[in-house]
PDB file of C-alpha atoms in Angstrom:
ATOM      1  CA  UNK A   1      18.984  33.659  -2.622  1.00  0.00           C
ATOM      2  CA  UNK A   2      16.318  33.205   0.590  1.00  0.00           C
ATOM      3  CA  UNK A   3      15.142  30.693   2.325  1.00  0.00           C
ATOM      4  CA  UNK A   4      12.140  29.052   0.332  1.00  0.00           C
ATOM      5  CA  UNK A   5       9.283  28.280   2.508  1.00  0.00           C
ATOM      6  CA  UNK A   6       9.250  24.737   3.552  1.00  0.00           C
ATOM      7  CA  UNK A   7       6.274  22.317   5.092  1.00  0.00           C
ATOM      8  CA  UNK A   8       5.242  19.111   5.217  1.00  0.00           C
ATOM      9  CA  UNK A   9       2.923  16.093   6.234  1.00  0.00           C
ATOM     10  CA  UNK A  10       4.209  12.945   7.658  1.00  0.00           C
ATOM     11  CA  UNK A  11       4.935  10.716   5.560  1.00  0.00           C
ATOM     12  CA  UNK A  12       2.180   8.103   5.359  1.00  0.00           C
ATOM     13  CA  UNK A  13       2.514   4.214   5.804  1.00  0.00           C
ATOM     14  CA  UNK A  14       1.754   2.194   3.264  1.00  0.00           C
ATOM     15  CA  UNK A  15       0.391  -0.937   5.222  1.00  0.00           C
ATOM     16  CA  UNK A  16      -3.288  -0.097   3.394  1.00  0.00           C
ATOM     17  CA  UNK A  17      -4.502   2.897   1.318  1.00  0.00           C
ATOM     18  CA  UNK A  18      -5.235   6.117   1.951  1.00  0.00           C
ATOM     19  CA  UNK A  19      -8.356   7.145   4.203  1.00  0.00           C
ATOM     20  CA  UNK A  20      -9.782  10.676   5.359  1.00  0.00           C
ATOM     21  CA  UNK A  21      -7.838  11.420   7.944  1.00  0.00           C
ATOM     22  CA  UNK A  22      -4.483  11.721   5.748  1.00  0.00           C
ATOM     23  CA  UNK A  23      -6.362  14.029   3.468  1.00  0.00           C
ATOM     24  CA  UNK A  24      -7.081  16.158   6.475  1.00  0.00           C
ATOM     25  CA  UNK A  25      -3.466  17.047   6.572  1.00  0.00           C
ATOM     26  CA  UNK A  26      -2.515  17.340   2.489  1.00  0.00           C
ATOM     27  CA  UNK A  27      -5.856  19.832   2.824  1.00  0.00           C
ATOM     28  CA  UNK A  28      -4.391  21.851   5.545  1.00  0.00           C
ATOM     29  CA  UNK A  29      -0.646  21.747   4.149  1.00  0.00           C
ATOM     30  CA  UNK A  30      -2.380  22.549   0.529  1.00  0.00           C
ATOM     31  CA  UNK A  31      -4.310  25.660   1.602  1.00  0.00           C
ATOM     32  CA  UNK A  32      -1.132  26.935   3.373  1.00  0.00           C
ATOM     33  CA  UNK A  33       0.819  26.396   0.304  1.00  0.00           C
ATOM     34  CA  UNK A  34      -1.507  28.507  -1.933  1.00  0.00           C
ATOM     35  CA  UNK A  35      -1.815  31.115   0.559  1.00  0.00           C
ATOM     36  CA  UNK A  36       1.230  31.829   0.958  1.00  0.00           C
ATOM     37  CA  UNK A  37       1.893  32.181  -3.233  1.00  0.00           C
ATOM     38  CA  UNK A  38      -0.916  34.359  -3.554  1.00  0.00           C
ATOM     39  CA  UNK A  39       1.450  36.768  -1.181  1.00  0.00           C
ATOM     40  CA  UNK A  40       4.254  36.231  -3.084  1.00  0.00           C
ATOM     41  CA  UNK A  41       6.148  33.309  -1.410  1.00  0.00           C
ATOM     42  CA  UNK A  42       8.177  30.869  -2.701  1.00  0.00           C
ATOM     43  CA  UNK A  43       7.157  27.510  -1.158  1.00  0.00           C
ATOM     44  CA  UNK A  44       7.634  23.491  -1.044  1.00  0.00           C
ATOM     45  CA  UNK A  45       5.211  21.537  -0.189  1.00  0.00           C
ATOM     46  CA  UNK A  46       7.033  17.784   0.335  1.00  0.00           C
ATOM     47  CA  UNK A  47       4.504  14.957   1.481  1.00  0.00           C
ATOM     48  CA  UNK A  48       5.351  10.698   0.586  1.00  0.00           C
ATOM     49  CA  UNK A  49       5.108   7.123   1.866  1.00  0.00           C
ATOM     50  CA  UNK A  50       6.779   5.519   4.749  1.00  0.00           C
ATOM     51  CA  UNK A  51       7.914   2.099   3.425  1.00  0.00           C
ATOM     52  CA  UNK A  52      10.417   0.120   5.555  1.00  0.00           C
ATOM     53  CA  UNK A  53       9.138  -1.562   9.047  1.00  0.00           C
ATOM     54  CA  UNK A  54       8.017  -5.377  10.028  1.00  0.00           C
ATOM     55  CA  UNK A  55       4.563  -4.127   9.455  1.00  0.00           C
ATOM     56  CA  UNK A  56       4.721  -3.693   5.701  1.00  0.00           C
ATOM     57  CA  UNK A  57       6.660  -6.775   5.264  1.00  0.00           C
ATOM     58  CA  UNK A  58       3.883  -8.735   6.729  1.00  0.00           C
ATOM     59  CA  UNK A  59       1.404  -7.030   4.948  1.00  0.00           C
ATOM     60  CA  UNK A  60       2.826  -7.407   1.618  1.00  0.00           C
ATOM     61  CA  UNK A  61       3.711 -11.256   2.621  1.00  0.00           C
ATOM     62  CA  UNK A  62      -0.692 -11.260   3.373  1.00  0.00           C
ATOM     63  CA  UNK A  63      -1.256  -9.721  -0.080  1.00  0.00           C
ATOM     64  CA  UNK A  64       1.095 -12.694  -1.692  1.00  0.00           C
ATOM     65  CA  UNK A  65       3.609  -9.916  -2.864  1.00  0.00           C
ATOM     66  CA  UNK A  66       6.786  -8.796  -2.832  1.00  0.00           C
ATOM     67  CA  UNK A  67       7.899  -5.892  -0.226  1.00  0.00           C
ATOM     68  CA  UNK A  68       8.859  -3.965  -3.119  1.00  0.00           C
ATOM     69  CA  UNK A  69       5.540  -4.958  -5.360  1.00  0.00           C
ATOM     70  CA  UNK A  70       3.660  -3.972  -2.324  1.00  0.00           C
ATOM     71  CA  UNK A  71       4.955  -0.673  -1.687  1.00  0.00           C
ATOM     72  CA  UNK A  72       5.127   0.442  -5.347  1.00  0.00           C
ATOM     73  CA  UNK A  73       1.064  -0.197  -5.777  1.00  0.00           C
ATOM     74  CA  UNK A  74      -0.097   1.224  -2.288  1.00  0.00           C
ATOM     75  CA  UNK A  75       2.586   4.482  -2.910  1.00  0.00           C
ATOM     76  CA  UNK A  76       0.996   4.772  -6.515  1.00  0.00           C
ATOM     77  CA  UNK A  77      -2.561   5.010  -4.879  1.00  0.00           C
ATOM     78  CA  UNK A  78      -1.234   7.696  -2.581  1.00  0.00           C
ATOM     79  CA  UNK A  79      -0.036   9.703  -5.460  1.00  0.00           C
ATOM     80  CA  UNK A  80      -3.428   8.973  -7.700  1.00  0.00           C
ATOM     81  CA  UNK A  81      -5.465   9.972  -4.571  1.00  0.00           C
ATOM     82  CA  UNK A  82      -3.897  13.168  -4.025  1.00  0.00           C
ATOM     83  CA  UNK A  83      -4.265  13.855  -7.836  1.00  0.00           C
ATOM     84  CA  UNK A  84      -7.835  13.319  -7.353  1.00  0.00           C
ATOM     85  CA  UNK A  85      -7.907  15.799  -5.083  1.00  0.00           C
ATOM     86  CA  UNK A  86      -5.882  18.383  -6.824  1.00  0.00           C
ATOM     87  CA  UNK A  87      -3.159  18.874  -3.557  1.00  0.00           C
ATOM     88  CA  UNK A  88      -0.378  20.691  -5.085  1.00  0.00           C
ATOM     89  CA  UNK A  89       2.451  19.318  -3.620  1.00  0.00           C
ATOM     90  CA  UNK A  90       5.984  20.035  -4.787  1.00  0.00           C
ATOM     91  CA  UNK A  91       7.705  16.399  -4.119  1.00  0.00           C
ATOM     92  CA  UNK A  92       6.759  13.249  -3.012  1.00  0.00           C
ATOM     93  CA  UNK A  93       9.608  11.119  -1.138  1.00  0.00           C
ATOM     94  CA  UNK A  94       9.160   7.538  -0.475  1.00  0.00           C
ATOM     95  CA  UNK A  95      11.780   5.987   1.838  1.00  0.00           C
ATOM     96  CA  UNK A  96      12.781   2.833  -0.743  1.00  0.00           C
ATOM     97  CA  UNK A  97      14.526   5.998  -2.736  1.00  0.00           C
ATOM     98  CA  UNK A  98      18.243   6.719  -3.032  1.00  0.00           C
ATOM     99  CA  UNK A  99      18.262  10.009  -1.477  1.00  0.00           C
ATOM    100  CA  UNK A 100      16.343   8.568   1.492  1.00  0.00           C
ATOM    101  CA  UNK A 101      18.720   5.517   2.117  1.00  0.00           C
ATOM    102  CA  UNK A 102      21.878   8.194   1.694  1.00  0.00           C
ATOM    103  CA  UNK A 103      20.759  10.403   4.103  1.00  0.00           C
ATOM    104  CA  UNK A 104      19.293   8.117   6.739  1.00  0.00           C
ATOM    105  CA  UNK A 105      23.154   6.178   6.734  1.00  0.00           C
ATOM    106  CA  UNK A 106      24.778   9.483   6.791  1.00  0.00           C
ATOM    107  CA  UNK A 107      23.150  10.668   9.939  1.00  0.00           C
ATOM    108  CA  UNK A 108      23.202   6.910  12.001  1.00  0.00           C
ATOM    109  CA  UNK A 109      26.895   7.395  10.993  1.00  0.00           C
ATOM    110  CA  UNK A 110      27.007  10.933  12.388  1.00  0.00           C
ATOM    111  CA  UNK A 111      25.282  10.160  15.614  1.00  0.00           C
ATOM    112  CA  UNK A 112      27.722   7.050  16.003  1.00  0.00           C
ATOM    113  CA  UNK A 113      31.335   9.130  15.461  1.00  0.00           C
ATOM    114  CA  UNK A 114      29.473  11.534  18.078  1.00  0.00           C
ATOM    115  CA  UNK A 115      29.299   8.539  20.421  1.00  0.00           C
ATOM    116  CA  UNK A 116      25.434   9.138  20.455  1.00  0.00           C
ATOM    117  CA  UNK A 117      24.806   5.899  19.354  1.00  0.00           C
ATOM    118  CA  UNK A 118      25.918   2.672  20.772  1.00  0.00           C
ATOM    119  CA  UNK A 119      25.535  -1.059  20.884  1.00  0.00           C
ATOM    120  CA  UNK A 120      23.689  -3.176  23.734  1.00  0.00           C
ATOM    121  CA  UNK A 121      20.867  -5.398  24.444  1.00  0.00           C
ATOM    122  CA  UNK A 122      16.997  -5.048  24.359  1.00  0.00           C
ATOM    123  CA  UNK A 123      14.672  -7.256  25.705  1.00  0.00           C
ATOM    124  CA  UNK A 124      10.844  -6.231  25.810  1.00  0.00           C
ATOM    125  CA  UNK A 125       7.624  -5.914  23.991  1.00  0.00           C
ATOM    126  CA  UNK A 126       7.272  -4.617  20.333  1.00  0.00           C
ATOM    127  CA  UNK A 127       4.224  -3.566  19.059  1.00  0.00           C
ATOM    128  CA  UNK A 128       4.028  -4.267  15.326  1.00  0.00           C
ATOM    129  CA  UNK A 129       1.272  -2.371  14.313  1.00  0.00           C
ATOM    130  CA  UNK A 130       2.456   0.895  15.564  1.00  0.00           C
ATOM    131  CA  UNK A 131       6.156  -0.391  15.238  1.00  0.00           C
ATOM    132  CA  UNK A 132       6.972   0.919  18.479  1.00  0.00           C
ATOM    133  CA  UNK A 133       8.668  -0.622  21.750  1.00  0.00           C
ATOM    134  CA  UNK A 134       6.358  -0.997  24.786  1.00  0.00           C
ATOM    135  CA  UNK A 135       7.601  -0.838  28.604  1.00  0.00           C
ATOM    136  CA  UNK A 136       5.792  -3.562  30.825  1.00  0.00           C
ATOM    137  CA  UNK A 137       4.250  -1.126  33.063  1.00  0.00           C
ATOM    138  CA  UNK A 138       2.298   0.615  29.793  1.00  0.00           C
ATOM    139  CA  UNK A 139       0.703  -2.781  28.652  1.00  0.00           C
ATOM    140  CA  UNK A 140      -3.426  -3.033  29.417  1.00  0.00           C
ATOM    141  CA  UNK A 141      -4.800  -6.781  29.451  1.00  0.00           C
ATOM    142  CA  UNK A 142      -1.556  -7.798  28.063  1.00  0.00           C
ATOM    143  CA  UNK A 143      -2.166  -5.213  24.978  1.00  0.00           C
ATOM    144  CA  UNK A 144      -0.458  -1.833  23.782  1.00  0.00           C
ATOM    145  CA  UNK A 145      -1.967   1.036  24.986  1.00  0.00           C
ATOM    146  CA  UNK A 146      -3.463   1.462  21.803  1.00  0.00           C
ATOM    147  CA  UNK A 147      -4.890  -2.202  21.862  1.00  0.00           C
ATOM    148  CA  UNK A 148      -2.608  -3.431  19.752  1.00  0.00           C
ATOM    149  CA  UNK A 149      -1.024  -6.904  19.943  1.00  0.00           C
ATOM    150  CA  UNK A 150       2.464  -7.081  21.489  1.00  0.00           C
ATOM    151  CA  UNK A 151       5.246  -9.449  20.919  1.00  0.00           C
ATOM    152  CA  UNK A 152       8.075 -10.078  22.810  1.00  0.00           C
ATOM    153  CA  UNK A 153      11.661  -9.658  20.962  1.00  0.00           C
ATOM    154  CA  UNK A 154      15.175  -9.905  22.784  1.00  0.00           C
ATOM    155  CA  UNK A 155      18.141  -8.412  20.182  1.00  0.00           C
ATOM    156  CA  UNK A 156      21.474  -7.182  20.210  1.00  0.00           C
ATOM    157  CA  UNK A 157      21.139  -3.689  18.638  1.00  0.00           C
ATOM    158  CA  UNK A 158      22.125  -0.322  18.412  1.00  0.00           C
ATOM    159  CA  UNK A 159      20.899   2.334  20.707  1.00  0.00           C
ATOM    160  CA  UNK A 160      19.875   6.339  20.344  1.00  0.00           C
ATOM    161  CA  UNK A 161      21.600   8.187  23.435  1.00  0.00           C
ATOM    162  CA  UNK A 162      17.923   9.765  24.062  1.00  0.00           C
ATOM    163  CA  UNK A 163      18.341  10.458  27.448  1.00  0.00           C
ATOM    164  CA  UNK A 164      20.966  12.855  27.366  1.00  0.00           C
ATOM    165  CA  UNK A 165      18.407  14.964  25.117  1.00  0.00           C
ATOM    166  CA  UNK A 166      15.671  16.022  28.071  1.00  0.00           C
ATOM    167  CA  UNK A 167      16.992  19.117  29.527  1.00  0.00           C
ATOM    168  CA  UNK A 168      18.080  20.446  25.983  1.00  0.00           C
ATOM    169  CA  UNK A 169      14.609  19.881  24.687  1.00  0.00           C
ATOM    170  CA  UNK A 170      12.819  21.223  27.366  1.00  0.00           C
ATOM    171  CA  UNK A 171      15.370  24.291  27.047  1.00  0.00           C
ATOM    172  CA  UNK A 172      14.450  24.842  23.498  1.00  0.00           C
ATOM    173  CA  UNK A 173      10.735  24.225  24.237  1.00  0.00           C
ATOM    174  CA  UNK A 174      10.877  27.088  26.744  1.00  0.00           C
ATOM    175  CA  UNK A 175      12.603  29.643  24.613  1.00  0.00           C
ATOM    176  CA  UNK A 176      10.683  28.881  21.607  1.00  0.00           C
ATOM    177  CA  UNK A 177       7.102  28.908  22.486  1.00  0.00           C
ATOM    178  CA  UNK A 178       5.933  28.450  18.755  1.00  0.00           C
ATOM    179  CA  UNK A 179       8.041  25.497  18.403  1.00  0.00           C
ATOM    180  CA  UNK A 180       5.093  23.038  19.596  1.00  0.00           C
ATOM    181  CA  UNK A 181       1.702  23.579  18.953  1.00  0.00           C
ATOM    182  CA  UNK A 182      -0.875  23.515  20.044  1.00  0.00           C
ATOM    183  CA  UNK A 183      -0.627  24.591  23.780  1.00  0.00           C
ATOM    184  CA  UNK A 184      -2.214  21.404  25.168  1.00  0.00           C
ATOM    185  CA  UNK A 185      -0.345  19.329  22.760  1.00  0.00           C
ATOM    186  CA  UNK A 186       2.977  21.326  23.884  1.00  0.00           C
ATOM    187  CA  UNK A 187       2.098  20.460  27.734  1.00  0.00           C
ATOM    188  CA  UNK A 188       1.703  16.887  26.893  1.00  0.00           C
ATOM    189  CA  UNK A 189       5.377  16.858  25.682  1.00  0.00           C
ATOM    190  CA  UNK A 190       6.674  18.940  28.199  1.00  0.00           C
ATOM    191  CA  UNK A 191       5.184  16.308  30.902  1.00  0.00           C
ATOM    192  CA  UNK A 192       6.258  13.472  28.581  1.00  0.00           C
ATOM    193  CA  UNK A 193      10.143  14.683  28.772  1.00  0.00           C
ATOM    194  CA  UNK A 194       9.764  15.251  32.514  1.00  0.00           C
ATOM    195  CA  UNK A 195       8.820  11.469  33.164  1.00  0.00           C
ATOM    196  CA  UNK A 196      12.384  11.008  32.147  1.00  0.00           C
ATOM    197  CA  UNK A 197      13.787  10.029  28.166  1.00  0.00           C
ATOM    198  CA  UNK A 198      15.030   6.578  28.042  1.00  0.00           C
ATOM    199  CA  UNK A 199      17.651   5.404  25.232  1.00  0.00           C
ATOM    200  CA  UNK A 200      16.038   3.903  21.851  1.00  0.00           C
ATOM    201  CA  UNK A 201      17.042   0.837  20.386  1.00  0.00           C
ATOM    202  CA  UNK A 202      17.124   2.142  16.792  1.00  0.00           C
ATOM    203  CA  UNK A 203      17.838  -1.010  14.933  1.00  0.00           C
ATOM    204  CA  UNK A 204      16.475  -4.299  14.282  1.00  0.00           C
ATOM    205  CA  UNK A 205      17.352  -7.671  12.671  1.00  0.00           C
ATOM    206  CA  UNK A 206      17.579  -7.918   9.466  1.00  0.00           C
ATOM    207  CA  UNK A 207      14.256  -9.295   7.621  1.00  0.00           C
ATOM    208  CA  UNK A 208      15.181  -8.481   4.349  1.00  0.00           C
ATOM    209  CA  UNK A 209      13.254  -5.512   3.990  1.00  0.00           C
ATOM    210  CA  UNK A 210      14.535  -1.701   5.121  1.00  0.00           C
ATOM    211  CA  UNK A 211      17.869   0.071   5.305  1.00  0.00           C
ATOM    212  CA  UNK A 212      20.669  -1.217   6.613  1.00  0.00           C
ATOM    213  CA  UNK A 213      22.957  -0.201   9.439  1.00  0.00           C
ATOM    214  CA  UNK A 214      26.301   1.148   7.865  1.00  0.00           C
ATOM    215  CA  UNK A 215      28.816  -1.472   8.068  1.00  0.00           C
ATOM    216  CA  UNK A 216      26.421  -3.580   9.396  1.00  0.00           C
ATOM    217  CA  UNK A 217      24.029  -5.963   7.078  1.00  0.00           C
ATOM    218  CA  UNK A 218      22.515  -7.692  10.015  1.00  0.00           C
ATOM    219  CA  UNK A 219      20.651  -5.423  10.927  1.00  0.00           C
ATOM    220  CA  UNK A 220      17.978  -2.420   9.530  1.00  0.00           C
ATOM    221  CA  UNK A 221      17.716   0.498  10.802  1.00  0.00           C
ATOM    222  CA  UNK A 222      14.384   1.023  13.040  1.00  0.00           C
ATOM    223  CA  UNK A 223      11.338   2.484  10.735  1.00  0.00           C
ATOM    224  CA  UNK A 224      10.485   5.547  13.007  1.00  0.00           C
ATOM    225  CA  UNK A 225      14.486   6.422  13.098  1.00  0.00           C
ATOM    226  CA  UNK A 226      14.329   6.226   9.582  1.00  0.00           C
ATOM    227  CA  UNK A 227      10.976   7.419   8.626  1.00  0.00           C
ATOM    228  CA  UNK A 228      11.696  11.271  10.308  1.00  0.00           C
ATOM    229  CA  UNK A 229      14.778  11.650   8.380  1.00  0.00           C
ATOM    230  CA  UNK A 230      12.971  11.790   5.115  1.00  0.00           C
ATOM    231  CA  UNK A 231      12.037  15.392   5.782  1.00  0.00           C
ATOM    232  CA  UNK A 232      15.764  16.214   5.325  1.00  0.00           C
ATOM    233  CA  UNK A 233      16.181  13.844   2.786  1.00  0.00           C
ATOM    234  CA  UNK A 234      14.070  16.182   0.869  1.00  0.00           C
ATOM    235  CA  UNK A 235      16.297  19.086   0.956  1.00  0.00           C
ATOM    236  CA  UNK A 236      19.321  16.990  -0.617  1.00  0.00           C
ATOM    237  CA  UNK A 237      21.372  17.036   2.759  1.00  0.00           C
ATOM    238  CA  UNK A 238      23.656  16.145   3.150  1.00  0.00           C
ATOM    239  CA  UNK A 239      25.141  17.236  -0.351  1.00  0.00           C
ATOM    240  CA  UNK A 240      25.369  20.969  -0.713  1.00  0.00           C
ATOM    241  CA  UNK A 241      22.221  23.630  -1.534  1.00  0.00           C
ATOM    242  CA  UNK A 242      20.204  21.600   1.696  1.00  0.00           C
ATOM    243  CA  UNK A 243      20.155  25.054   3.697  1.00  0.00           C
ATOM    244  CA  UNK A 244      18.060  26.507   0.740  1.00  0.00           C
ATOM    245  CA  UNK A 245      15.379  24.792   2.541  1.00  0.00           C
ATOM    246  CA  UNK A 246      16.388  23.715   5.932  1.00  0.00           C
ATOM    247  CA  UNK A 247      15.213  24.663   8.557  1.00  0.00           C
ATOM    248  CA  UNK A 248      11.770  23.394   8.270  1.00  0.00           C
ATOM    249  CA  UNK A 249       9.206  25.778   8.666  1.00  0.00           C
ATOM    250  CA  UNK A 250       6.369  23.650   9.794  1.00  0.00           C
ATOM    251  CA  UNK A 251       5.669  19.927  10.171  1.00  0.00           C
ATOM    252  CA  UNK A 252       2.087  18.881  10.054  1.00  0.00           C
ATOM    253  CA  UNK A 253       0.679  15.648  11.492  1.00  0.00           C
ATOM    254  CA  UNK A 254      -2.322  14.139  13.222  1.00  0.00           C
ATOM    255  CA  UNK A 255      -1.713  13.905  17.281  1.00  0.00           C
ATOM    256  CA  UNK A 256      -0.643  10.465  17.577  1.00  0.00           C
ATOM    257  CA  UNK A 257       2.696  10.917  16.024  1.00  0.00           C
ATOM    258  CA  UNK A 258       3.626  13.958  17.885  1.00  0.00           C
ATOM    259  CA  UNK A 259       4.684  13.598  21.672  1.00  0.00           C
ATOM    260  CA  UNK A 260       7.101  10.412  21.067  1.00  0.00           C
ATOM    261  CA  UNK A 261       8.267  11.135  17.735  1.00  0.00           C
ATOM    262  CA  UNK A 262       7.790  14.423  15.814  1.00  0.00           C
ATOM    263  CA  UNK A 263       8.048  16.676  18.862  1.00  0.00           C
ATOM    264  CA  UNK A 264      10.563  14.680  21.270  1.00  0.00           C
ATOM    265  CA  UNK A 265      12.750  12.147  18.997  1.00  0.00           C
ATOM    266  CA  UNK A 266      13.171  14.075  16.177  1.00  0.00           C
ATOM    267  CA  UNK A 267      14.588  16.933  17.540  1.00  0.00           C
ATOM    268  CA  UNK A 268      16.851  15.118  19.602  1.00  0.00           C
ATOM    269  CA  UNK A 269      18.425  13.582  16.916  1.00  0.00           C
ATOM    270  CA  UNK A 270      19.296  16.713  15.114  1.00  0.00           C
ATOM    271  CA  UNK A 271      20.672  18.257  18.240  1.00  0.00           C
ATOM    272  CA  UNK A 272      22.539  15.329  18.468  1.00  0.00           C
ATOM    273  CA  UNK A 273      23.977  15.853  14.927  1.00  0.00           C
ATOM    274  CA  UNK A 274      24.411  19.384  15.130  1.00  0.00           C
ATOM    275  CA  UNK A 275      21.495  20.435  12.537  1.00  0.00           C
ATOM    276  CA  UNK A 276      18.818  23.372  13.481  1.00  0.00           C
ATOM    277  CA  UNK A 277      15.560  22.244  14.078  1.00  0.00           C
ATOM    278  CA  UNK A 278      12.644  22.740  12.804  1.00  0.00           C
ATOM    279  CA  UNK A 279      10.665  26.099  13.401  1.00  0.00           C
ATOM    280  CA  UNK A 280       7.385  24.624  14.233  1.00  0.00           C
ATOM    281  CA  UNK A 281       5.624  21.479  14.616  1.00  0.00           C
ATOM    282  CA  UNK A 282       1.824  21.169  14.802  1.00  0.00           C
ATOM    283  CA  UNK A 283      -0.383  18.459  15.871  1.00  0.00           C
ATOM    284  CA  UNK A 284      -4.378  17.966  14.805  1.00  0.00           C
ATOM    285  CA  UNK A 285      -6.987  15.787  15.711  1.00  0.00           C
ATOM    286  CA  UNK A 286      -8.575  13.028  14.225  1.00  0.00           C
ATOM    287  CA  UNK A 287     -11.738  12.601  12.246  1.00  0.00           C
ATOM    288  CA  UNK A 288     -14.002   9.854  14.896  1.00  0.00           C
ATOM    289  CA  UNK A 289     -16.891   8.066  14.385  1.00  0.00           C
ATOM    290  CA  UNK A 290     -19.881   7.918  17.011  1.00  0.00           C
ATOM    291  CA  UNK A 291     -18.627   7.757  20.397  1.00  0.00           C
ATOM    292  CA  UNK A 292     -15.119   8.936  20.009  1.00  0.00           C
ATOM    293  CA  UNK A 293     -13.972   6.266  17.891  1.00  0.00           C
ATOM    294  CA  UNK A 294     -11.259   6.547  15.647  1.00  0.00           C
ATOM    295  CA  UNK A 295     -10.389   6.572  12.098  1.00  0.00           C
ATOM    296  CA  UNK A 296      -7.858   4.285  11.648  1.00  0.00           C
ATOM    297  CA  UNK A 297      -6.451   1.823   8.705  1.00  0.00           C
ATOM    298  CA  UNK A 298      -5.699  -0.887  11.546  1.00  0.00           C
ATOM    299  CA  UNK A 299      -9.531  -0.650  12.676  1.00  0.00           C
ATOM    300  CA  UNK A 300     -10.601  -0.900   8.899  1.00  0.00           C
ATOM    301  CA  UNK A 301     -12.643   1.863   9.012  1.00  0.00           C
TER     302      UNK A 301
END
């Protein structure tokens, strides 16, 4: 059976309801699917929602709901929005689903068994809004580079040996010019990697919401490490038949989640697990207002 064409949007974070920026990515993928199907191709279009992380738990608390009730409600808002816009996706994955939990925990175990995951100590700044760690040198007036509030965290956690994959990533980018697009974004990734990659903290103390570390319920898996695996989980991996879809033909997303996560962390995770990399990863721009203000849930516009 020939491999089906597999394309994805990012999974959308459920700290708030959908906006036009999400619809832009959906529209691109929907048009791609329709075009290829008119040419006689079999296409699988994946989208979904990212439902773990500190920000979701805090948004649920602010709404007076449990995290599960909150994510059920907001996830359904995405489903309803896409129904009204007639986007013809084939699969909608939620990171609270058992298939996603199973894939995340299995990949974590594989990387730990291969020596790519180790226990260490993390102490530093954390941007809850972006769900990412921030170096002291990158703070601007006490805030993250995106202008978000940061908080100090000090924890014993598991780390992924991201630093080991700088040269392999650069080699793959050079040998596969279609891998990262457009060219300007590809050049940003190359520059980012050449600055030197640091090992990444990939767990947090368990707040009662998230995917537990296998064999260690005191910790949950970091939301970005967790979320990226959705693309693989939707193929049925690690069960038989996942190769019918993988490798993914194209990941589409907005530019803010391209360089650090989809173009660096995700391919490094796959390399570490000896799994094929996606064929193409594409970043598009933002909708903006006035003098270049970004459309954003966190900005409320």
